[in-house]
Short mmCIF file of C-alpha atoms in Angstrom, two decimals:
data_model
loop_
_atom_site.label_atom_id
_atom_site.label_comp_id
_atom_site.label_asym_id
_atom_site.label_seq_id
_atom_site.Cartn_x
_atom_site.Cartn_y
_atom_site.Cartn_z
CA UNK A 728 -230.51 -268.01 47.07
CA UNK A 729 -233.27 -265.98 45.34
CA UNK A 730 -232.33 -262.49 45.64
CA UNK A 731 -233.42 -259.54 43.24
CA UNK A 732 -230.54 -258.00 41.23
CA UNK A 733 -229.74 -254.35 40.67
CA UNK A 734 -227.10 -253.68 39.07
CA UNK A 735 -224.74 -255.73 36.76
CA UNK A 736 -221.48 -254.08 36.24
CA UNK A 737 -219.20 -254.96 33.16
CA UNK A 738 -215.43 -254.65 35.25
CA UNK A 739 -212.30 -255.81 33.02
CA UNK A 740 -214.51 -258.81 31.57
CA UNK A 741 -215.74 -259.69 34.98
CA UNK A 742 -220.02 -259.94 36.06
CA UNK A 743 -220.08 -258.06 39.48
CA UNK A 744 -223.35 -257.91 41.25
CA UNK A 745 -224.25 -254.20 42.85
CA UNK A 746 -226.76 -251.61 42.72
CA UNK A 747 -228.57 -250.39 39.76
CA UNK A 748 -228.73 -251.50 35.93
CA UNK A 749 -225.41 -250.64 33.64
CA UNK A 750 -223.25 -252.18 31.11
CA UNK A 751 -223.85 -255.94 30.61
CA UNK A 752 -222.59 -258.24 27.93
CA UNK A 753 -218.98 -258.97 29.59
CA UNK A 754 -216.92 -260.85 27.00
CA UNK A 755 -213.77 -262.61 27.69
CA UNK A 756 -210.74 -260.99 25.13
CA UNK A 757 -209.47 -263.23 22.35
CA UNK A 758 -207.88 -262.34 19.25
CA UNK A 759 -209.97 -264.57 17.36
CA UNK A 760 -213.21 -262.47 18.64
CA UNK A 761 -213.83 -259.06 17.60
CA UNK A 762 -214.35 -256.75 20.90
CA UNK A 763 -217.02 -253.80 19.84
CA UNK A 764 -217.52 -250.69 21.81
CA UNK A 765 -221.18 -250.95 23.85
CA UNK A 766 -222.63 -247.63 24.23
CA UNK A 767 -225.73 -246.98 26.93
CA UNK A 768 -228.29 -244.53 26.57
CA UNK A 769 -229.78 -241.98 29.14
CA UNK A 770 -233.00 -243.15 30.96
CA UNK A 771 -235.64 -242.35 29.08
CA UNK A 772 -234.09 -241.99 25.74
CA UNK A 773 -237.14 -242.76 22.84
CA UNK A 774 -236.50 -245.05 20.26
CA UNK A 775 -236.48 -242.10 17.76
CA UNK A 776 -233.87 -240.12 19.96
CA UNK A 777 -231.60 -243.63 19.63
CA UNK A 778 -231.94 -244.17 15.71
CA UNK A 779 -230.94 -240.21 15.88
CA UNK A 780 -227.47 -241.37 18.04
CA UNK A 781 -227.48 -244.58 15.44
CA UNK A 782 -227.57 -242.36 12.49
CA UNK A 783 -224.17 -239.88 13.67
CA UNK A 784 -222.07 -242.92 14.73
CA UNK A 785 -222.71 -244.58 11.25
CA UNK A 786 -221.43 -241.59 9.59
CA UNK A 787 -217.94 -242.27 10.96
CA UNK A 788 -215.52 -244.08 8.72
CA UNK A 789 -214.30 -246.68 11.80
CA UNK A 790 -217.58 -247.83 11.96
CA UNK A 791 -218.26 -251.65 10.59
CA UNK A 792 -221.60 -252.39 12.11
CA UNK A 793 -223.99 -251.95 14.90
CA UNK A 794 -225.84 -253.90 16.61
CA UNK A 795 -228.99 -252.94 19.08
CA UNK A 796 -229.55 -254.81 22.02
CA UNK A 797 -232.87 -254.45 23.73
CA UNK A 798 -232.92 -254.95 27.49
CA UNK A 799 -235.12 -258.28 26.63
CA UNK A 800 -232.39 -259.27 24.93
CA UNK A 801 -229.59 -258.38 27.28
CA UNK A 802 -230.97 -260.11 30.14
CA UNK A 803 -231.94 -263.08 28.25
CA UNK A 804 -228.38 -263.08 27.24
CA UNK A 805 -227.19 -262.64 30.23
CA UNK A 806 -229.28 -265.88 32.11
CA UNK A 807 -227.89 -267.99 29.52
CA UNK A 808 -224.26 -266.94 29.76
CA UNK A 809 -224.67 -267.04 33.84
CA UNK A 810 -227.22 -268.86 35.73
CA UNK A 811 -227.04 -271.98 33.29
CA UNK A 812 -230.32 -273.67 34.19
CA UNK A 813 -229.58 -272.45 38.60
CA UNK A 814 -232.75 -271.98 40.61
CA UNK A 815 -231.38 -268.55 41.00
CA UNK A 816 -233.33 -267.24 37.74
CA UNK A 817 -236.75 -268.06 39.54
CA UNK A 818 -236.14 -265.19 41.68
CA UNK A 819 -237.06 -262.77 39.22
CA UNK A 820 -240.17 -264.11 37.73
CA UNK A 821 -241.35 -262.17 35.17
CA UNK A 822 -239.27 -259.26 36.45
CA UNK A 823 -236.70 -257.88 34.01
CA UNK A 824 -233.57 -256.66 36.02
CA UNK A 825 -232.07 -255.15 33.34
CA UNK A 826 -234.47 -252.78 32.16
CA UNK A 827 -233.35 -249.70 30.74
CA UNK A 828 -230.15 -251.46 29.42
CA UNK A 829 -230.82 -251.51 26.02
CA UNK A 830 -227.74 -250.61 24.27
CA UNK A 831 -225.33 -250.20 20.48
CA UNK A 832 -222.62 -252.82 20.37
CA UNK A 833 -220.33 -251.25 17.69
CA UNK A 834 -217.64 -253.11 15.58
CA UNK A 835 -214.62 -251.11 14.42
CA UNK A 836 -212.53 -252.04 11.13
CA UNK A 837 -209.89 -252.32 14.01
CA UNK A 838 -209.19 -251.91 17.52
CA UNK A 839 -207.05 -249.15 17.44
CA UNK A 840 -209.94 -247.24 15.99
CA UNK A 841 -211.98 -247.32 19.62
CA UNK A 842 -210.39 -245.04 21.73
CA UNK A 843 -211.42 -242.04 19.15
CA UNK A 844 -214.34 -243.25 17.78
CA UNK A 845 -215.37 -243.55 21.99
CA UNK A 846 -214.10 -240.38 22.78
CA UNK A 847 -217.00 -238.69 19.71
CA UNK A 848 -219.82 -241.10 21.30
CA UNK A 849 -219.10 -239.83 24.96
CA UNK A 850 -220.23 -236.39 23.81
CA UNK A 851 -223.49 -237.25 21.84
CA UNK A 852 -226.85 -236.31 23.42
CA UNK A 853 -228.93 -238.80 24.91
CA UNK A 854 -225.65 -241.12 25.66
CA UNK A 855 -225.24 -242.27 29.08
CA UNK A 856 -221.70 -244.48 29.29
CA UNK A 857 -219.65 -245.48 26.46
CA UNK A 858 -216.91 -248.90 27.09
CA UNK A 859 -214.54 -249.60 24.63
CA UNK A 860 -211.22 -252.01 24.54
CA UNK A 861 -208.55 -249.28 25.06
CA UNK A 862 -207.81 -250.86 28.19
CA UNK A 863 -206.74 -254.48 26.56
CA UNK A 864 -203.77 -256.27 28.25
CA UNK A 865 -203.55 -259.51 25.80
CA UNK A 866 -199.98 -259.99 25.35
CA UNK A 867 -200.56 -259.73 21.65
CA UNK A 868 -201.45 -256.05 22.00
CA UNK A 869 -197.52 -255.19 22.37
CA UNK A 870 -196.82 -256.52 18.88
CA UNK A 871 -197.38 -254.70 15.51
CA UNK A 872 -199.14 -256.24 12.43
CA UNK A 873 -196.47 -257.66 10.89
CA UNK A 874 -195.02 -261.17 10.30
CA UNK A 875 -192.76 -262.99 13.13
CA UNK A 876 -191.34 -266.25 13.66
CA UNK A 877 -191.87 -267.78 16.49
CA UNK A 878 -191.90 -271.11 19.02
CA UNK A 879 -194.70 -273.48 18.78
CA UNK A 880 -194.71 -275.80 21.27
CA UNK A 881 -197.05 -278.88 22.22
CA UNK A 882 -197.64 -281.66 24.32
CA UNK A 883 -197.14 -284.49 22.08
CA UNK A 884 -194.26 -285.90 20.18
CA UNK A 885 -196.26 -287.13 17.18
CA UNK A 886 -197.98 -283.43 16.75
CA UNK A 887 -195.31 -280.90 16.41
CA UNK A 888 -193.55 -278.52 13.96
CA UNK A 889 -191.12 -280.39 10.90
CA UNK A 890 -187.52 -280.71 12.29
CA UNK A 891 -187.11 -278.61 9.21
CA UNK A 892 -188.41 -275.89 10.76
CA UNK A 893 -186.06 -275.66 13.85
CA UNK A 894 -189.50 -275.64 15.82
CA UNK A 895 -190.89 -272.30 14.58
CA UNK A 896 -193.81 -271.08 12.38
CA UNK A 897 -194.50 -267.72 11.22
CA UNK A 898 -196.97 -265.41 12.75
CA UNK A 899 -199.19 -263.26 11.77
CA UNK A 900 -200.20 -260.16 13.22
CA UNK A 901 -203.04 -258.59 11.35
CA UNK A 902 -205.30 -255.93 13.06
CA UNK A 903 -204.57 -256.89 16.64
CA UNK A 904 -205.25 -260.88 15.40
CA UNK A 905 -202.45 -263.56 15.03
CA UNK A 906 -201.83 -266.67 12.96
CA UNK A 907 -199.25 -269.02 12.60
CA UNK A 908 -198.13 -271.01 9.86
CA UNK A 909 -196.34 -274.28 11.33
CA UNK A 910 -195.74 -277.14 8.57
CA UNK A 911 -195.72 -280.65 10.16
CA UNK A 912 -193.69 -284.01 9.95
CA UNK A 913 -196.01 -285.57 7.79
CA UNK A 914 -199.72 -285.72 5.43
CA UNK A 915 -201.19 -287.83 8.33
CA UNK A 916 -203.40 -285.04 10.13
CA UNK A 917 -205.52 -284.09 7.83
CA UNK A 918 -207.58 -281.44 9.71
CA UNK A 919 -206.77 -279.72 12.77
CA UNK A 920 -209.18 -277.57 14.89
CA UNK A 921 -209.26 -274.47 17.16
CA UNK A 922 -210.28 -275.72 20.68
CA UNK A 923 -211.82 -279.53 21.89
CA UNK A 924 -212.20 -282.37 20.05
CA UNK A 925 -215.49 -282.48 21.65
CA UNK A 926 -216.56 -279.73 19.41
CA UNK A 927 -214.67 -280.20 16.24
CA UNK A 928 -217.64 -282.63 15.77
CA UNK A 929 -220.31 -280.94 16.08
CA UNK A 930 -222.26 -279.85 13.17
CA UNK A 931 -220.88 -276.39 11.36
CA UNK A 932 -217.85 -276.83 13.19
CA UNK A 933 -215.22 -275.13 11.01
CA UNK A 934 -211.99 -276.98 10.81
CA UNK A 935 -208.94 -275.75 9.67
CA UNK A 936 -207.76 -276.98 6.42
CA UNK A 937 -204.00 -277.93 5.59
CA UNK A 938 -201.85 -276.53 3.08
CA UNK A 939 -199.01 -278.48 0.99
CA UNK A 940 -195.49 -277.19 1.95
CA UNK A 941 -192.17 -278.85 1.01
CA UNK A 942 -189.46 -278.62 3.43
CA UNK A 943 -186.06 -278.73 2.75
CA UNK A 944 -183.72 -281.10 5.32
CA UNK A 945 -180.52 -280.99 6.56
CA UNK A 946 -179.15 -282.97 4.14
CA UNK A 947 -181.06 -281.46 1.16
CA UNK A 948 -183.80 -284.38 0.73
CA UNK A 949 -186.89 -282.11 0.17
CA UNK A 950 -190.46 -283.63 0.91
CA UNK A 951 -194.19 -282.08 0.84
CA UNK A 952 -196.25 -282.07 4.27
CA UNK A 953 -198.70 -280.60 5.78
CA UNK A 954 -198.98 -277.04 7.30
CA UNK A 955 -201.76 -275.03 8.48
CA UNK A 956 -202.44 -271.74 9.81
CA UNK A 957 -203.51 -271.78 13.30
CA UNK A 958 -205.66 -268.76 14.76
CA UNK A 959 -203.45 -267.62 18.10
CA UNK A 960 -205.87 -266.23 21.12
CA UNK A 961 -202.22 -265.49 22.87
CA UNK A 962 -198.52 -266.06 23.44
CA UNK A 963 -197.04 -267.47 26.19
CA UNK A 964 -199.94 -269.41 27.25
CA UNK A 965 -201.40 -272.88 26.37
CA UNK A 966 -204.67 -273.31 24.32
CA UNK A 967 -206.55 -275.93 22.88
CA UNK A 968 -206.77 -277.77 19.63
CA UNK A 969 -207.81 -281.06 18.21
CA UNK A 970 -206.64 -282.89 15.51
CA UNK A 971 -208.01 -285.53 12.93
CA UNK A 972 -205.94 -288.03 12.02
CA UNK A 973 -206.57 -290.74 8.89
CA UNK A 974 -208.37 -292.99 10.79
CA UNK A 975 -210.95 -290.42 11.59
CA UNK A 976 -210.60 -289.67 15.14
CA UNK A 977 -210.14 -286.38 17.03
CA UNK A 978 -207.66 -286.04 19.60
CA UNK A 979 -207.41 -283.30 22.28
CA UNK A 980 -203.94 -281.55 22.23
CA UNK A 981 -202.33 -278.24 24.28
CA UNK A 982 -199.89 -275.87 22.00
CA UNK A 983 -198.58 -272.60 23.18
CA UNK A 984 -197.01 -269.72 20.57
CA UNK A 985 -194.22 -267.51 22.29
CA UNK A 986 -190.99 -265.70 21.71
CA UNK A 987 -192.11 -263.73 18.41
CA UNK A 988 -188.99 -262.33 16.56
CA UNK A 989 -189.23 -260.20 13.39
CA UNK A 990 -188.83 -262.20 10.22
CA UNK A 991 -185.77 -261.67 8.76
CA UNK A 992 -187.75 -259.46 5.48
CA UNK A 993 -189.45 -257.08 8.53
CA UNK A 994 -188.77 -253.70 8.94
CA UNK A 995 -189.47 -251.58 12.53
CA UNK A 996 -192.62 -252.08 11.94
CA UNK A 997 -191.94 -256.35 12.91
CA UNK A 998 -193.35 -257.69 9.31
CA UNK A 999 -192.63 -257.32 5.35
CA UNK A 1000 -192.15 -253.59 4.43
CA UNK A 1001 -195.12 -251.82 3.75
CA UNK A 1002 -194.60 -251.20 -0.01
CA UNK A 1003 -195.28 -248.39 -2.13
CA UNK A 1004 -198.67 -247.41 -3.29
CA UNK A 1005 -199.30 -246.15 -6.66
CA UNK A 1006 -199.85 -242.57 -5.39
CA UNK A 1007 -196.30 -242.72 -3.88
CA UNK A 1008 -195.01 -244.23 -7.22
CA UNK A 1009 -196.64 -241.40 -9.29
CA UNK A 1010 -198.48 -243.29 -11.42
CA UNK A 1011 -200.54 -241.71 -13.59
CA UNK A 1012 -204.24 -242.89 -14.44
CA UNK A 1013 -204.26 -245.36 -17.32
CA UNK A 1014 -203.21 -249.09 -18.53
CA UNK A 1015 -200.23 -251.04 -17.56
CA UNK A 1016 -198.80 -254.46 -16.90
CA UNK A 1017 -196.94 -254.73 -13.81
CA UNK A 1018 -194.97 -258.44 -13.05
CA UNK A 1019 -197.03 -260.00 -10.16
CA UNK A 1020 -195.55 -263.14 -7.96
CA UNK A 1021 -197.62 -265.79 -6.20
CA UNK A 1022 -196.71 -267.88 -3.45
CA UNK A 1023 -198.62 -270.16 -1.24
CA UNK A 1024 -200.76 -272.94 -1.58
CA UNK A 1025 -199.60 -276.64 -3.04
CA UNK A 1026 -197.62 -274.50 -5.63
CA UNK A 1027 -198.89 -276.09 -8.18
CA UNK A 1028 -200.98 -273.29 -9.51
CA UNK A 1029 -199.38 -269.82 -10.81
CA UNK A 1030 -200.88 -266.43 -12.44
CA UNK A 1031 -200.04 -265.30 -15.60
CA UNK A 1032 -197.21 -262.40 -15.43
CA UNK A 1033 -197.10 -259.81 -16.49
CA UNK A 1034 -200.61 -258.91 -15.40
CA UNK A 1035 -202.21 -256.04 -16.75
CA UNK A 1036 -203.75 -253.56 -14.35
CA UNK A 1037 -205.67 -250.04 -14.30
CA UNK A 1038 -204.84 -246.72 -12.12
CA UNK A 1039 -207.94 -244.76 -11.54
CA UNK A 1040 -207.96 -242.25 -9.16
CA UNK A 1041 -204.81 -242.82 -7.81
CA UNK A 1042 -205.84 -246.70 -7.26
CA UNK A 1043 -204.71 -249.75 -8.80
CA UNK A 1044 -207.02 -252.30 -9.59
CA UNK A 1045 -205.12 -255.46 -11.16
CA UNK A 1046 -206.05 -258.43 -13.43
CA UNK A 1047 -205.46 -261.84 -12.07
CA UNK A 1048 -205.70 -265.41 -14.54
CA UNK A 1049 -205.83 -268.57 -12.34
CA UNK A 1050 -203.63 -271.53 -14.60
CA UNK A 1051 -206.90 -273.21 -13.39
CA UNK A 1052 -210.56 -273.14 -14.20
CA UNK A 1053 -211.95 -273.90 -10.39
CA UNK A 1054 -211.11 -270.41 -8.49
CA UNK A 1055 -214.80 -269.13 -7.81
CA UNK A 1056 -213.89 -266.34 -5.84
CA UNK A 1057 -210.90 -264.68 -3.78
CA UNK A 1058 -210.57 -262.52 -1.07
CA UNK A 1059 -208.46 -259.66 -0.38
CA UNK A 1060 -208.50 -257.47 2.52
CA UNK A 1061 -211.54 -258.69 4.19
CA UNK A 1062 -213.76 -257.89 0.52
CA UNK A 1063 -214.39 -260.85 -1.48
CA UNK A 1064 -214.08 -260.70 -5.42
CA UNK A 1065 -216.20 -262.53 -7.67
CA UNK A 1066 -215.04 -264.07 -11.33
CA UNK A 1067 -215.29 -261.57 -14.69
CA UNK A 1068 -215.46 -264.17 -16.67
CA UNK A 1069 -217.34 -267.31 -17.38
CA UNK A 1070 -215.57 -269.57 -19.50
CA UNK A 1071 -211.69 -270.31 -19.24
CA UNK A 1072 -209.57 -270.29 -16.59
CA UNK A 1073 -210.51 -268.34 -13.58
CA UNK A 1074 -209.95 -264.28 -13.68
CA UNK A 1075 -210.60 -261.25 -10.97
CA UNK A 1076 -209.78 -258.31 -11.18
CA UNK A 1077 -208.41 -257.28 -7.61
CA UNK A 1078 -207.41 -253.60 -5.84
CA UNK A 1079 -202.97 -253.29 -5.81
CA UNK A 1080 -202.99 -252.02 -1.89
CA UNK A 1081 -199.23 -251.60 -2.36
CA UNK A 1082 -196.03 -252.68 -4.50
CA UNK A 1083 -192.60 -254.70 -3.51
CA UNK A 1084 -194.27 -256.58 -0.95
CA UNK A 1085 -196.28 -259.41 -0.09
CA UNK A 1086 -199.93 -258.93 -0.43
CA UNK A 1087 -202.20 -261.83 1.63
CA UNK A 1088 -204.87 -263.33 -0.40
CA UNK A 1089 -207.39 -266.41 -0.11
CA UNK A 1090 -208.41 -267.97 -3.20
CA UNK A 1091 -211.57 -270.88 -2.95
CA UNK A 1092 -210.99 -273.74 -4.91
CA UNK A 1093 -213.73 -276.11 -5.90
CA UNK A 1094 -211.64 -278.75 -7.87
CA UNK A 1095 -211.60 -281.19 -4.36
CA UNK A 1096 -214.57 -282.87 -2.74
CA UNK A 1097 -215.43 -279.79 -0.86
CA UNK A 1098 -214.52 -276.33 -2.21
CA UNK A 1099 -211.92 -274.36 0.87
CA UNK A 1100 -210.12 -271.15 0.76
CA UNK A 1101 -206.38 -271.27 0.31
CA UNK A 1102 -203.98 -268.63 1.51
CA UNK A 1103 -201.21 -267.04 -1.18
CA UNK A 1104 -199.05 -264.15 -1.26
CA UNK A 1105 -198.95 -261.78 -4.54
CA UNK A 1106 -195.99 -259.41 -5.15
CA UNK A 1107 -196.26 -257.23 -7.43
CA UNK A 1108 -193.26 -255.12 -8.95
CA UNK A 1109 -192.99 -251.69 -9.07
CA UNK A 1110 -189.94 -251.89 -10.96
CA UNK A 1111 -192.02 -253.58 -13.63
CA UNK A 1112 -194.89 -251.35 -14.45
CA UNK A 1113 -195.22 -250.37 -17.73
CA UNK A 1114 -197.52 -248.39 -19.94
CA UNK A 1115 -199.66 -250.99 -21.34
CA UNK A 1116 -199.51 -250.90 -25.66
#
């Protein structure tokens, strides 16, 4: 069939063939993928009048990046995502069907930002149509960032969660994204992946890496296994993931994560409380120490406590010493941190977001074959703080 193409609408994630060119670049919703905002500018816009739009939507605060898409771009996009090597594509020729399309896909620091940060677009000159994801349906979208426990299910008997664990893992719910933590029987799969075996071989796949948890049974016999944090794309429904056992082969499996309940430490909010910051604690700008827990990991390693940290500002900025050398780097809140020192055992000095609760953070180790990230907790107590001497 080698008809000429008007008009590609974007409709809840759906291609629709109609009339004449508008939004393009559909993508499928998945809590793993960020969703930006695509904005579309009037016919006839110059490139000058579009780096003036650029310019006004990077001087909002939700704004993480933009990227420009040229129409070139967007239908070349568009014939690999769709006709996948059909005959259809020789209808065009050299003719570009989506000219005039070029358009801003804009990433938010979260989702909940688009609706406003749309609603200022909408009434900049030279825009034409503005889409954002204020209309998302994924079931995750009901639940607030917080941590959850919750049923993992799959469809094997020799994959599934420790008896231990009563057949739960905890999620969490970060910025519209969710993870769960499920420890296993055993140490004998070694990596699992998100989605086909097929792919988890494939070269830059990146596998998911397991943690060392000890479970506690029934009869008190504790024993160390293997967890691993899981990226959810949503509850109630069955996705794919591979695992790797010892021998070194990948096998296809289908889990499903449903019935979230707040963990016992949540609040309303359905994870750990919030915490106080160090503007609502009325500290003052200067040197302390504050006591600071870790958790996570093999549990081997610790920090040294009491750490000593700095208000400036209003902010808390905290010193953290690894009890090992091989930390390169951490990561907190999306920002990675770099080491202030060079000889010793490893120290950063990391922002305090908030106090009396559990703060997520990913250390990389490079003391095993290959250096990985490793996800810990720190607490620090408010209780604690003191004026350093």
């Amino acid at each position: 069939m080698k008809r000429k193409m008007a008009m590609i609408l974007c409709i809840s994630g759906t291609i629709v063939m109609a009339g004449s060119s508008a939004p393009v670049m559909a993508q499928e919703y998945s809590a793993a993928d960020e969703i930006p905002i695509t904005v579309f500018f009037d016919e006839g816009a110059t490139r000058e009048q579009i780096d003036r739009v650029e310019e006004q939507i990077r001087e909002r605060k939700e704004v993480k990046e933009i990227l420009y898409v040229s129409s070139d771009q967007a239908w070349e996009e568009f014939k690999d995502s769709y006709f996948q090597g059909s005959d259809v594509e020789e209808g065009f020729q050299d003719e570009n069907p989506l000219s005039g399309s070029s358009h801003f896909k804009i990433y938010t620091e979260q989702l909940q930002d688009q609706p406003e940060l749309a609603e200022y677009i909408e009434n900049l000159d030279y825009v034409r149509e503005v889409n954002c994801a204020d209309a998302i349906e994924d079931s995750q979208s009901s639940l607030k960032d917080g941590i959850y426990t919750a049923d993992f299910d799959t469809d094997s008997n020799m994959f599934h969660v420790n008896e231990a664990k009563d057949g739960k893992g905890t999620l969490t719910v970060k910025n519209g994204e969710m993870t769960i933590h499920v420890s296993l029987v055993s140490k004998s799969i070694v990596n699992l992946f998100s989605g086909k075996a097929e792919d988890a071989q494939k070269e830059g796949a990146k596998v998911l890496e397991p943690t060392e948890d000890e479970v506690t049974y029934s009869d008190g016999y504790k024993e160390t296994v293997y967890g691993f944090d899981i990226p959810v794309p949503s509850l109630e429904e069955e996705f794919d993931v591979a695992l790797l056992g010892k021998k070194g082969k990948w096998y296809d499996h289908k889990v499903s994560v449903s019935n979230p309940q707040p963990a016992e430490n949540s609040e309303e909010t359905g994870g750990s409380s919030e915490g106080k910051t160090a503007e609502e604690l009325k500290l003052e700008d200067g040197d302390y120490t504050v006591e600071v827990a870790l958790e996570g990991g093999s549990g081997k390693a610790t920090v040294e406590s009491p750490a000593e940290m700095k208000i400036s500002d209003g902010k808390a900025m905290a010193t953290i010493t690894w009890s090992s050398p091989n930390y390169d780097y951490m990561i907190v809140d999306g920002e990675k941190y770099e080491m202030v020192n060079t000889e010793g055992n490893s120290v950063f000095d990391i922002p305090v977001a908030a106090f009396d609760t559990a703060l997520e953070v990913k250390a990389d180790t490079v003391a095993m074959s290959e250096p990985h990230e490793i996800d810990y907790t720190l607490q620090f107590d408010s209780e604690s703080v003191k004026k350093a001497e």
